[in-house]
Tab-separated table of C-alpha atoms and ligand atoms in Angstrom:
chain	number	residue	atom	x	y	z
A	193	MET	CA	-3.739	-71.239	19.489
A	194	ASP	CA	-5.086	-69.099	22.474
A	195	ILE	CA	-4.239	-66.110	20.336
A	196	SER	CA	-6.885	-66.951	17.599
A	197	ARG	CA	-9.553	-67.735	20.495
A	198	ARG	CA	-9.038	-64.473	21.998
A	199	ASP	CA	-9.327	-62.839	18.547
A	200	LEU	CA	-12.519	-64.745	17.982
A	201	GLY	CA	-13.860	-63.776	21.274
A	202	LYS	CA	-13.013	-59.528	20.565
A	203	ALA	CA	-14.637	-60.379	17.099
A	204	LEU	CA	-17.864	-61.405	18.853
A	205	GLY	CA	-17.822	-58.245	20.895
A	206	GLY	CA	-16.203	-59.885	24.186
A	207	VAL	CA	-13.951	-62.524	25.483
A	208	VAL	CA	-15.775	-65.414	25.788
A	209	LEU	CA	-12.850	-67.889	26.044
A	210	VAL	CA	-9.985	-67.760	28.652
A	211	GLY	CA	-7.063	-69.819	29.573
A	212	ALA	CA	-3.908	-69.262	28.251
A	213	ALA	CA	-2.848	-72.099	30.387
A	214	SER	CA	-1.857	-75.846	28.933
A	215	ASP	CA	-5.421	-77.000	29.620
A	216	ALA	CA	-7.282	-75.074	27.349
A	217	ARG	CA	-8.320	-76.916	24.490
A	218	ALA	CA	-6.677	-76.904	21.472
A	219	VAL	CA	-9.102	-75.830	18.408
A	220	ASP	CA	-7.970	-78.112	15.608
A	221	GLY	CA	-4.582	-79.868	16.969
A	222	PRO	CA	-4.102	-83.458	17.441
A	223	PRO	CA	-4.993	-84.944	20.885
A	224	GLY	CA	-1.810	-86.080	22.494
A	225	GLY	CA	-0.327	-87.337	25.477
A	226	VAL	CA	-0.656	-90.453	27.720
A	227	THR	CA	-2.889	-90.466	30.927
A	228	LEU	CA	-3.677	-93.341	33.104
A	229	ILE	CA	-6.944	-93.172	34.893
A	230	ARG	CA	-6.129	-95.342	37.832
A	231	GLY	CA	-8.771	-97.699	40.001
A	232	GLY	CA	-11.869	-96.822	39.134
A	233	TYR	CA	-15.172	-98.502	38.755
A	234	VAL	CA	-15.067	-98.904	35.328
A	235	MET	CA	-18.405	-99.146	33.307
A	236	THR	CA	-17.297	-100.495	29.547
A	237	MET	CA	-20.865	-100.218	28.401
A	238	ASP	CA	-19.184	-102.406	26.070
A	239	ALA	CA	-21.660	-106.118	26.109
A	240	GLY	CA	-18.605	-108.207	25.500
A	241	ARG	CA	-16.467	-106.544	28.792
A	242	GLY	CA	-19.009	-105.359	31.486
A	243	ASP	CA	-17.743	-103.775	34.400
A	244	LEU	CA	-14.407	-104.098	35.788
A	245	PRO	CA	-13.970	-102.923	39.285
A	246	GLY	CA	-10.740	-101.369	40.225
A	247	ALA	CA	-9.656	-100.981	37.057
A	248	ASP	CA	-7.159	-99.042	35.007
A	249	ILE	CA	-7.504	-96.938	31.707
A	250	LEU	CA	-4.405	-96.049	29.799
A	251	VAL	CA	-5.081	-93.080	27.411
A	252	ARG	CA	-2.683	-92.392	24.619
A	253	ASP	CA	-3.073	-89.959	21.678
A	254	GLY	CA	-6.705	-89.214	22.452
A	255	ARG	CA	-7.093	-92.966	22.420
A	256	ILE	CA	-8.108	-95.545	24.861
A	257	ALA	CA	-4.899	-97.846	24.651
A	258	GLY	CA	-5.715	-100.296	27.613
A	259	ILE	CA	-8.416	-101.353	29.983
A	260	GLY	CA	-7.382	-103.571	32.830
A	261	ARG	CA	-6.134	-103.869	36.382
A	262	GLY	CA	-2.765	-102.971	37.539
A	263	LEU	CA	-1.704	-101.454	34.384
A	264	ALA	CA	2.254	-100.312	34.606
A	265	VAL	CA	2.359	-96.466	34.166
A	266	PRO	CA	4.446	-95.506	31.056
A	267	GLU	CA	7.022	-93.029	31.568
A	268	GLY	CA	5.839	-89.634	31.425
A	269	ALA	CA	2.633	-90.611	31.976
A	270	ALA	CA	0.112	-88.052	34.111
A	271	VAL	CA	-1.743	-90.597	36.621
A	272	VAL	CA	-5.359	-89.607	37.924
A	273	GLU	CA	-6.879	-91.514	40.788
A	274	ALA	CA	-10.303	-92.508	40.375
A	275	GLY	CA	-10.556	-94.754	43.329
A	276	GLY	CA	-13.918	-94.269	44.864
A	277	MET	CA	-15.576	-93.143	41.539
A	278	VAL	CA	-17.320	-94.636	38.535
A	279	VAL	CA	-15.692	-94.050	35.112
A	280	LEU	CA	-17.843	-94.511	32.260
A	281	PRO	CA	-18.376	-93.698	28.785
A	282	GLY	CA	-19.544	-89.732	28.291
A	283	PHE	CA	-23.178	-89.279	27.149
A	284	VAL	CA	-24.042	-89.162	24.323
A	285	ASP	CA	-27.017	-86.584	23.428
A	286	ALA	CA	-28.197	-87.626	19.897
A	287	HIS	CA	-30.115	-84.676	19.047
A	288	THR	CA	-30.307	-80.828	20.440
A	289	HIS	CA	-30.773	-77.631	19.427
A	290	GLY	CA	-27.715	-75.387	20.629
A	291	ALA	CA	-28.875	-72.107	19.545
A	292	ILE	CA	-31.727	-71.646	21.650
A	293	SER	CA	-29.738	-72.091	25.128
A	294	GLN	CA	-30.083	-68.807	25.952
A	295	MET	CA	-33.951	-68.568	26.042
A	296	ARG	CA	-34.339	-70.936	29.438
A	297	GLY	CA	-36.845	-69.454	31.813
A	298	LEU	CA	-38.746	-67.561	28.547
A	299	TYR	CA	-40.998	-70.659	28.075
A	300	GLY	CA	-43.993	-70.094	30.733
A	301	ASN	CA	-46.591	-72.597	29.355
A	302	THR	CA	-49.204	-69.841	28.567
A	303	ARG	CA	-50.369	-69.726	24.803
A	304	GLU	CA	-48.254	-66.378	24.520
A	305	THR	CA	-45.469	-67.947	26.430
A	306	ALA	CA	-45.368	-71.355	24.799
A	307	PHE	CA	-42.177	-73.180	23.415
A	308	PHE	CA	-42.666	-72.564	19.428
A	309	THR	CA	-44.391	-69.188	19.504
A	310	VAL	CA	-41.811	-67.558	21.693
A	311	THR	CA	-38.923	-69.746	20.103
A	312	ASN	CA	-39.794	-68.932	16.442
A	313	ARG	CA	-40.390	-65.254	17.273
A	314	LEU	CA	-37.213	-64.851	18.761
A	315	LEU	CA	-35.006	-66.937	16.307
A	316	ALA	CA	-36.234	-64.246	13.543
A	317	HIS	CA	-34.146	-61.861	15.247
A	318	TYR	CA	-30.971	-63.674	15.600
A	319	THR	CA	-27.297	-62.534	14.834
A	320	PRO	CA	-24.804	-64.558	13.910
A	321	GLU	CA	-23.107	-63.853	17.233
A	322	ASP	CA	-26.266	-65.000	18.946
A	323	THR	CA	-25.859	-68.400	16.994
A	324	TYR	CA	-22.194	-68.640	18.240
A	325	ILE	CA	-23.084	-68.002	21.770
A	326	GLY	CA	-26.098	-70.178	22.109
A	327	MET	CA	-24.371	-73.107	20.259
A	328	LEU	CA	-21.375	-72.842	22.256
A	329	LEU	CA	-23.137	-72.231	25.797
A	330	SER	CA	-25.015	-75.561	24.676
A	331	ALA	CA	-21.737	-77.349	24.207
A	332	VAL	CA	-20.463	-76.249	26.872
A	333	GLU	CA	-22.969	-77.280	29.576
A	334	SER	CA	-23.071	-80.620	27.728
A	335	ALA	CA	-19.414	-81.079	28.444
A	336	ALA	CA	-19.898	-79.765	32.414
A	337	SER	CA	-22.792	-82.713	32.460
A	338	GLY	CA	-20.782	-85.388	31.336
A	339	ILE	CA	-21.731	-85.551	27.678
A	340	THR	CA	-18.773	-85.671	25.199
A	341	THR	CA	-20.655	-85.926	22.127
A	342	THR	CA	-23.597	-83.992	21.087
A	343	ALA	CA	-25.814	-83.599	17.517
A	344	ASP	CA	-26.612	-79.989	16.756
A	345	PHE	CA	-29.884	-79.836	14.934
A	346	PHE	CA	-29.250	-76.232	13.913
A	347	ASP	CA	-32.262	-74.783	11.743
A	348	ASN	CA	-31.955	-71.082	11.866
A	349	VAL	CA	-29.327	-70.881	9.487
A	350	ARG	CA	-30.730	-67.467	7.969
A	351	ASP	CA	-27.724	-66.787	6.126
A	352	ARG	CA	-23.591	-68.197	5.329
A	353	ALA	CA	-22.434	-65.741	8.068
A	354	HIS	CA	-25.248	-67.877	10.661
A	355	ALA	CA	-23.853	-70.693	9.417
A	356	GLU	CA	-20.261	-69.966	9.514
A	357	ALA	CA	-21.026	-68.601	13.047
A	358	GLY	CA	-22.466	-72.166	14.403
A	359	LEU	CA	-19.609	-74.201	12.807
A	360	ARG	CA	-17.110	-71.660	14.650
A	361	ALA	CA	-18.927	-72.437	17.927
A	362	LEU	CA	-18.607	-76.251	17.614
A	363	GLN	CA	-15.131	-76.068	16.381
A	364	ASP	CA	-14.503	-73.812	19.786
A	365	ALA	CA	-16.544	-76.328	21.863
A	366	PRO	CA	-14.946	-79.034	24.020
A	367	VAL	CA	-17.077	-81.783	22.800
A	368	ARG	CA	-17.346	-83.997	19.618
A	369	ALA	CA	-20.066	-82.727	17.622
A	370	ARG	CA	-22.581	-83.579	14.618
A	371	LEU	CA	-23.781	-80.085	12.994
A	372	LEU	CA	-26.838	-80.648	11.097
A	373	TYR	CA	-27.409	-77.932	8.926
A	374	GLY	CA	-30.741	-76.689	8.186
A	375	MET	CA	-32.971	-74.379	6.882
A	376	LYS	CA	-33.019	-70.467	6.843
A	377	SER	CA	-36.490	-70.706	9.007
A	378	LYS	CA	-39.126	-73.456	9.600
A	379	THR	CA	-41.138	-72.015	6.868
A	380	ASP	CA	-41.236	-74.650	3.862
A	381	ALA	CA	-40.524	-71.363	1.391
A	382	ASP	CA	-36.945	-71.302	3.181
A	383	PRO	CA	-35.049	-74.379	2.151
A	384	ILE	CA	-31.665	-75.412	2.966
A	385	ASP	CA	-28.618	-74.010	1.273
A	386	LEU	CA	-27.116	-77.124	-0.783
A	387	ALA	CA	-24.645	-75.238	-2.094
A	388	HIS	CA	-23.050	-74.431	0.975
A	389	VAL	CA	-23.741	-77.789	2.626
A	390	ALA	CA	-21.778	-79.237	-0.478
A	391	GLU	CA	-18.858	-76.511	-0.212
A	392	TRP	CA	-18.591	-77.542	3.393
A	393	GLN	CA	-18.776	-81.248	2.733
A	394	GLN	CA	-15.836	-80.896	-0.018
A	395	GLY	CA	-13.501	-79.338	2.410
A	396	TRP	CA	-14.676	-80.662	5.807
A	397	ALA	CA	-11.262	-82.129	6.394
A	398	GLU	CA	-10.046	-78.398	7.500
A	399	ARG	CA	-13.213	-77.801	9.222
A	400	SER	CA	-13.693	-80.829	11.415
A	401	ALA	CA	-11.173	-79.932	14.425
A	402	GLY	CA	-9.344	-83.034	13.581
A	403	GLY	CA	-11.832	-84.999	13.137
A	404	ARG	CA	-13.629	-83.990	16.239
A	405	LEU	CA	-16.975	-82.260	14.174
A	406	SER	CA	-19.039	-84.266	11.649
A	407	LEU	CA	-21.407	-82.730	9.297
A	408	GLY	CA	-24.910	-83.883	8.413
A	409	LEU	CA	-28.668	-82.126	7.398
A	410	ALA	CA	-31.128	-80.723	9.912
A	411	TRP	CA	-33.685	-81.810	7.515
A	412	ARG	CA	-37.573	-81.294	7.806
A	413	LEU	CA	-40.455	-82.853	6.221
A	414	PRO	CA	-43.248	-80.378	4.723
A	415	GLN	CA	-45.532	-78.590	7.074
A	416	ASP	CA	-48.238	-79.862	5.080
A	417	LEU	CA	-47.830	-83.362	4.008
A	418	ASP	CA	-50.151	-82.679	0.850
A	419	ASP	CA	-47.722	-79.780	-0.715
A	420	ALA	CA	-46.432	-81.459	-3.659
A	421	ALA	CA	-44.250	-78.424	-4.563
A	422	ALA	CA	-42.798	-78.321	-0.768
A	423	TRP	CA	-41.815	-82.182	-1.681
A	424	VAL	CA	-40.282	-81.329	-4.492
A	425	ILE	CA	-38.046	-78.976	-2.174
A	426	LYS	CA	-37.844	-81.775	0.510
A	427	ALA	CA	-37.017	-84.432	-1.877
A	428	ARG	CA	-33.989	-82.536	-3.460
A	429	GLU	CA	-32.752	-82.048	0.206
A	430	TRP	CA	-32.980	-85.474	1.051
A	431	GLU	CA	-31.265	-86.736	-2.125
A	432	THR	CA	-28.469	-84.361	-1.905
A	433	ALA	CA	-27.661	-85.678	1.693
A	434	ARG	CA	-27.923	-89.324	0.069
A	435	ARG	CA	-25.438	-88.092	-2.600
A	436	LEU	CA	-23.300	-86.215	-0.485
A	437	ASP	CA	-23.181	-88.970	2.128
A	438	LEU	CA	-24.258	-87.098	4.964
A	439	PRO	CA	-26.265	-88.517	7.764
A	440	MET	CA	-29.569	-86.645	8.768
A	441	GLN	CA	-32.196	-86.098	11.162
A	442	VAL	CA	-35.930	-85.525	10.727
A	443	HIS	CA	-38.224	-85.017	13.455
A	444	VAL	CA	-41.343	-86.922	13.527
A	445	SER	CA	-43.699	-85.260	16.200
A	446	GLY	CA	-46.576	-82.997	16.700
A	447	THR	CA	-49.037	-82.205	18.887
A	448	VAL	CA	-51.990	-82.303	16.475
A	449	PRO	CA	-53.452	-85.927	16.432
A	450	GLY	CA	-52.479	-88.216	13.666
A	451	ARG	CA	-49.886	-85.639	12.371
A	452	ALA	CA	-46.490	-87.699	13.727
A	453	THR	CA	-47.811	-91.028	12.371
A	454	ALA	CA	-48.828	-89.182	9.040
A	455	MET	CA	-45.039	-87.953	8.859
A	456	PHE	CA	-44.029	-91.280	9.869
A	457	ASP	CA	-46.267	-93.192	7.042
A	458	ALA	CA	-45.115	-90.473	4.437
A	459	LEU	CA	-41.274	-91.320	5.199
A	460	ILE	CA	-41.992	-95.067	4.683
A	461	ALA	CA	-44.358	-94.544	1.519
A	462	ARG	CA	-41.400	-92.669	-0.027
A	463	ARG	CA	-38.778	-95.183	0.972
A	464	MET	CA	-36.804	-92.467	2.907
A	465	LEU	CA	-35.882	-94.293	5.575
A	466	HIS	CA	-32.344	-95.622	5.401
A	467	ALA	CA	-29.230	-95.963	7.678
A	468	GLY	CA	-27.676	-92.667	7.592
A	469	LEU	CA	-30.953	-91.077	8.518
A	470	GLN	CA	-32.306	-90.396	12.401
A	471	VAL	CA	-36.076	-90.364	13.424
A	472	VAL	CA	-36.403	-87.741	16.141
A	473	HIS	CA	-39.358	-88.328	18.891
A	474	GLY	CA	-41.407	-91.060	17.223
A	475	THR	CA	-43.445	-91.317	20.441
A	476	ASP	CA	-46.560	-92.208	18.857
A	477	ALA	CA	-44.987	-94.553	16.147
A	478	ARG	CA	-47.226	-97.757	15.494
A	479	ASP	CA	-45.266	-101.010	15.721
A	480	ASP	CA	-44.985	-101.692	12.107
A	481	GLN	CA	-43.517	-98.123	11.438
A	482	LEU	CA	-40.840	-98.851	14.073
A	483	ALA	CA	-40.228	-102.404	12.107
A	484	ALA	CA	-39.886	-100.647	9.002
A	485	LEU	CA	-37.672	-98.415	10.836
A	486	GLU	CA	-35.498	-101.382	11.968
A	487	GLU	CA	-35.685	-102.977	8.685
A	488	ALA	CA	-34.098	-99.945	6.795
A	489	GLY	CA	-31.313	-99.771	9.595
A	490	ALA	CA	-32.395	-95.947	10.488
A	491	GLY	CA	-31.905	-94.615	14.191
A	492	LEU	CA	-34.415	-93.035	16.453
A	493	VAL	CA	-33.616	-90.525	18.831
A	494	VAL	CA	-36.306	-89.784	21.928
A	495	THR	CA	-36.293	-86.680	24.063
A	496	PRO	CA	-38.132	-87.705	27.106
A	497	LEU	CA	-37.527	-84.189	29.207
A	498	THR	CA	-39.226	-82.216	26.124
A	499	GLU	CA	-41.622	-84.644	24.601
A	500	HIS	CA	-43.394	-84.391	27.792
A	501	ARG	CA	-43.002	-80.809	28.480
A	502	VAL	CA	-44.619	-80.171	25.209
A	503	GLY	CA	-47.060	-82.551	24.967
A	504	TYR	CA	-46.154	-85.016	22.370
A	505	GLY	CA	-47.372	-87.765	24.939
A	506	PRO	CA	-45.419	-89.998	27.487
A	507	THR	CA	-42.090	-91.388	26.189
A	508	ARG	CA	-42.334	-95.420	26.638
A	509	ILE	CA	-39.040	-96.509	26.005
A	510	ASP	CA	-39.853	-100.198	26.274
A	511	ARG	CA	-41.729	-99.685	22.768
A	512	PHE	CA	-38.609	-99.083	21.331
A	513	ASP	CA	-36.852	-102.631	22.307
A	514	GLY	CA	-37.170	-103.792	18.797
A	515	VAL	CA	-34.892	-101.027	17.445
A	516	ARG	CA	-31.273	-101.586	17.630
A	517	ARG	CA	-29.919	-97.850	17.055
A	518	ARG	CA	-31.520	-95.677	19.607
A	519	GLY	CA	-30.540	-92.883	21.955
A	520	PHE	CA	-31.432	-90.071	24.153
A	521	GLY	CA	-31.191	-86.635	22.932
A	522	ILE	CA	-31.412	-83.191	25.228
A	523	ASP	CA	-33.443	-81.354	22.259
A	524	GLY	CA	-32.492	-77.851	23.738
A	525	SER	CA	-31.397	-76.915	27.186
A	526	ALA	CA	-33.955	-74.239	27.286
A	527	LEU	CA	-36.528	-76.384	26.680
A	528	ALA	CA	-35.424	-79.640	28.334
A	529	GLY	CA	-34.740	-77.235	31.564
A	530	ALA	CA	-30.847	-78.072	31.851
A	531	THR	CA	-28.489	-80.413	29.941
A	532	ASP	CA	-28.914	-83.160	32.123
A	533	MET	CA	-28.932	-86.838	31.212
A	534	PHE	CA	-29.417	-87.762	34.502
A	535	ALA	CA	-32.521	-86.295	34.996
A	536	LEU	CA	-33.524	-87.478	31.185
A	537	MET	CA	-32.402	-90.957	32.605
A	538	ARG	CA	-34.675	-90.965	35.626
A	539	LEU	CA	-37.669	-89.302	33.552
A	540	ALA	CA	-37.690	-92.242	31.327
A	541	ALA	CA	-37.167	-94.740	34.113
A	542	LEU	CA	-40.160	-93.557	36.034
A	543	THR	CA	-42.429	-93.189	33.012
A	544	GLN	CA	-41.715	-96.730	32.069
A	545	ALA	CA	-42.382	-98.067	35.681
A	546	GLY	CA	-45.188	-95.763	36.194
A	547	ALA	CA	-47.111	-96.729	32.964
A	548	ALA	CA	-46.199	-100.481	33.455
A	549	ARG	CA	-47.552	-100.354	37.105
A	550	ASP	CA	-44.329	-102.567	37.760
A	551	GLU	CA	-41.230	-101.242	39.552
A	552	THR	CA	-39.542	-104.323	37.991
A	553	ALA	CA	-40.110	-103.396	34.443
A	554	VAL	CA	-36.945	-100.958	34.252
A	555	ARG	CA	-33.298	-102.133	34.254
A	556	PRO	CA	-31.279	-99.022	35.659
A	557	ARG	CA	-28.374	-100.032	33.174
A	558	HIS	CA	-30.420	-100.139	29.966
A	559	LEU	CA	-31.092	-96.547	30.637
A	560	LEU	CA	-27.252	-95.965	30.841
A	561	GLU	CA	-27.061	-98.037	27.549
A	562	TRP	CA	-29.219	-95.588	25.898
A	563	ALA	CA	-27.334	-92.854	27.063
A	564	THR	CA	-24.042	-93.655	26.088
A	565	ALA	CA	-23.409	-96.803	23.622
A	566	GLY	CA	-27.207	-96.523	22.097
A	567	GLY	CA	-26.872	-93.075	21.436
A	568	ALA	CA	-23.635	-93.398	19.409
A	569	ARG	CA	-25.440	-96.375	17.673
A	570	ALA	CA	-28.064	-94.129	16.600
A	571	LEU	CA	-25.574	-91.398	15.156
A	572	GLY	CA	-23.458	-94.194	13.785
A	573	LEU	CA	-20.490	-93.366	15.911
A	574	ASP	CA	-20.466	-96.430	17.805
A	575	ALA	CA	-16.710	-97.012	16.158
A	576	GLN	CA	-15.153	-93.797	17.619
A	577	THR	CA	-17.506	-93.425	21.124
A	578	GLY	CA	-19.983	-94.671	23.514
A	579	SER	CA	-18.127	-97.200	25.294
A	580	LEU	CA	-14.796	-97.634	26.704
A	581	VAL	CA	-12.983	-100.294	24.143
A	582	PRO	CA	-9.241	-100.194	23.415
A	583	GLY	CA	-9.195	-98.316	19.751
A	584	ARG	CA	-12.025	-95.967	20.624
A	585	ALA	CA	-11.478	-92.266	21.498
A	586	ALA	CA	-10.950	-91.797	25.091
A	587	ASP	CA	-14.599	-89.837	25.680
A	588	LEU	CA	-15.625	-90.866	29.415
A	589	GLN	CA	-16.846	-89.031	32.758
A	590	LEU	CA	-15.660	-89.877	35.952
A	591	VAL	CA	-18.330	-89.623	38.529
A	592	ARG	CA	-17.583	-88.972	42.596
A	593	LEU	CA	-19.609	-91.079	44.842
A	594	ASP	CA	-19.006	-89.158	48.080
A	595	SER	CA	-21.525	-86.324	47.423
A	596	LEU	CA	-24.477	-85.837	49.860
A	597	ASN	CA	-27.021	-87.258	47.380
A	598	LEU	CA	-25.386	-90.173	46.866
A	599	ALA	CA	-24.631	-91.186	50.386
A	600	GLY	CA	-24.847	-94.729	51.770
A	601	PHE	CA	-23.706	-96.194	48.465
A	602	ASP	CA	-21.056	-98.901	49.529
A	603	GLY	CA	-19.960	-100.357	46.222
A	604	GLY	CA	-21.489	-103.331	43.894
A	605	ASP	CA	-23.397	-102.060	40.451
A	606	PRO	CA	-23.702	-98.319	40.482
A	607	SER	CA	-26.182	-98.330	37.790
A	608	ALA	CA	-29.409	-97.995	39.782
A	609	LEU	CA	-27.371	-94.980	41.605
A	610	LEU	CA	-26.414	-93.453	38.497
A	611	VAL	CA	-29.928	-93.374	37.034
A	612	TYR	CA	-31.996	-92.267	40.483
A	613	SER	CA	-29.483	-90.322	42.330
A	614	ALA	CA	-26.688	-88.948	40.523
A	615	ARG	CA	-26.940	-85.037	39.131
A	616	PRO	CA	-24.338	-83.374	36.800
A	617	GLU	CA	-22.536	-81.594	39.629
A	618	ASP	CA	-21.253	-85.194	40.340
A	619	VAL	CA	-19.333	-85.522	37.110
A	620	VAL	CA	-16.036	-84.490	38.441
A	621	ALA	CA	-14.319	-85.122	35.081
A	622	VAL	CA	-14.883	-85.330	31.401
A	623	MET	CA	-12.694	-86.214	28.824
A	624	VAL	CA	-12.879	-85.367	25.045
A	625	GLU	CA	-10.416	-87.279	22.842
A	626	GLY	CA	-7.795	-88.020	25.692
A	627	ARG	CA	-8.096	-84.566	26.928
A	628	PHE	CA	-9.577	-83.388	30.177
A	629	VAL	CA	-12.399	-80.898	29.356
A	630	LYS	CA	-13.296	-80.708	32.972
A	631	ARG	CA	-11.314	-81.902	35.898
A	632	ASP	CA	-11.468	-81.438	39.472
A	633	GLY	CA	-15.230	-80.277	39.040
A	634	ARG	CA	-14.123	-77.458	36.850
A	635	LEU	CA	-14.672	-76.629	33.170
A	636	ALA	CA	-11.065	-76.024	31.239
A	637	GLY	CA	-10.846	-73.175	29.126
A	638	PHE	CA	-14.003	-71.526	29.583
A	639	ASP	CA	-15.197	-69.175	32.110
A	640	ALA	CA	-18.668	-69.863	33.417
A	641	ALA	CA	-19.195	-65.793	34.127
A	642	THR	CA	-18.285	-64.793	31.117
A	643	LEU	CA	-20.319	-67.207	29.221
A	644	LEU	CA	-23.190	-66.068	31.218
A	645	ASP	CA	-22.912	-62.468	30.602
A	646	ARG	CA	-22.568	-62.986	27.095
A	647	ALA	CA	-25.861	-65.252	26.665
A	648	ARG	CA	-27.784	-62.545	28.995
A	649	GLN	CA	-26.432	-59.811	26.730
A	650	SER	CA	-27.357	-61.921	23.554
A	651	LEU	CA	-31.083	-62.524	25.117
A	652	ARG	CA	-31.260	-59.022	25.680
A	653	GLY	CA	-30.450	-57.873	22.107
A	654	VAL	CA	-32.578	-60.477	20.653
A	655	ARG	CA	-35.641	-59.382	22.691
A	656	ALA	CA	-35.217	-55.927	21.995
A	657	ARG	CA	-34.553	-56.490	18.212
A	658	ALA	CA	-38.091	-58.624	18.471
A	659	GLY	CA	-39.856	-55.513	20.471
B	766	LIG	ZN1	-35.549	-81.433	17.967
């Protein structure tokens, strides 16, 4: 297993992945082993189960086999002491753009250095290797920060080699992931390679890294909503996703006044909302549009960090209380600043209270619900992940409570502490499908220095080619 990982690294011009040690993540092998996580403050994020202080979690074959106090230690089980820590489901990042993660620091908020200007220009000069390193870096940073599921809106599929590079990145990634297969570029004349998507979908079992990966469509509405020719292409993509039973995401957003609500209206008028579709952003959505979304059983993903940064308007999560399937997305670490679900929850909480002029408008646990079970519901993955329930995947994180920024906390409900005070570095351990991908504060199987070096080289090359 390690040999193939090393060969892949070499093929891409440098050894990205390390670790002949047993902690290196298998690429596609079945999860195995028995682990007992003992004595943590367990937040199941399941409405019926609630919190269990001082409880144990038994993990077997990648799944949660039991939760309760004083569980017996099965023979041969590895025991992980979680006393003084919070154990909660891994965060679900329901929408991101992994490929841009090496562009951090380039967006300077001037007209010339604005996000879309810089990104679209540089993405045109990506090689498959740049795609690979960006998407892998994004997934690794996710794992390090407590995210165990990510949905990568992969919309720079310049050719099939780029597609394969993106798939390899997620196969090598330490987290559960959905690859949303998108367009060659963001112009309407460059549609999605639907034949390739269909080919992948047919043989998805071999591509899915043992079921850890799922496939979907990164779908876009026409740039001009009155462009009939573009609609023909978009409708074909939408129908193909429906026929192949693939989930899909679509951006409903814009800084031009009225654009986002017109996009939402187009989806409703054309009866394109359905349970397999997630609307991303929708910050300006009207109540009747949200009601139509809910009636169709569709999902909603909001991305407060990036919505604020590019000026889509304040993300008022209380506006979406009527939507059952809703979650948070990082929306590209380079634009969000960092893959930091704690910062995202904090921003959403502060925006809500600030706008309401009412501190008590916010329930910290509600933010955690959005970031875990809610995101899994939005993606249609809630039977697998997002809450700690026997039978579901062991996708979870351990948060230490003894760092300076958490000082003073002495027990009780940790929701406010996690939302207002915690940081990604407080996540000391992360488990995906029963395997620790982060342990004792360190990533398993990845060397950060090597990744950083590869990201820097990638960006240098892209900028040189872009002139
Ligand atoms: Zn996006």
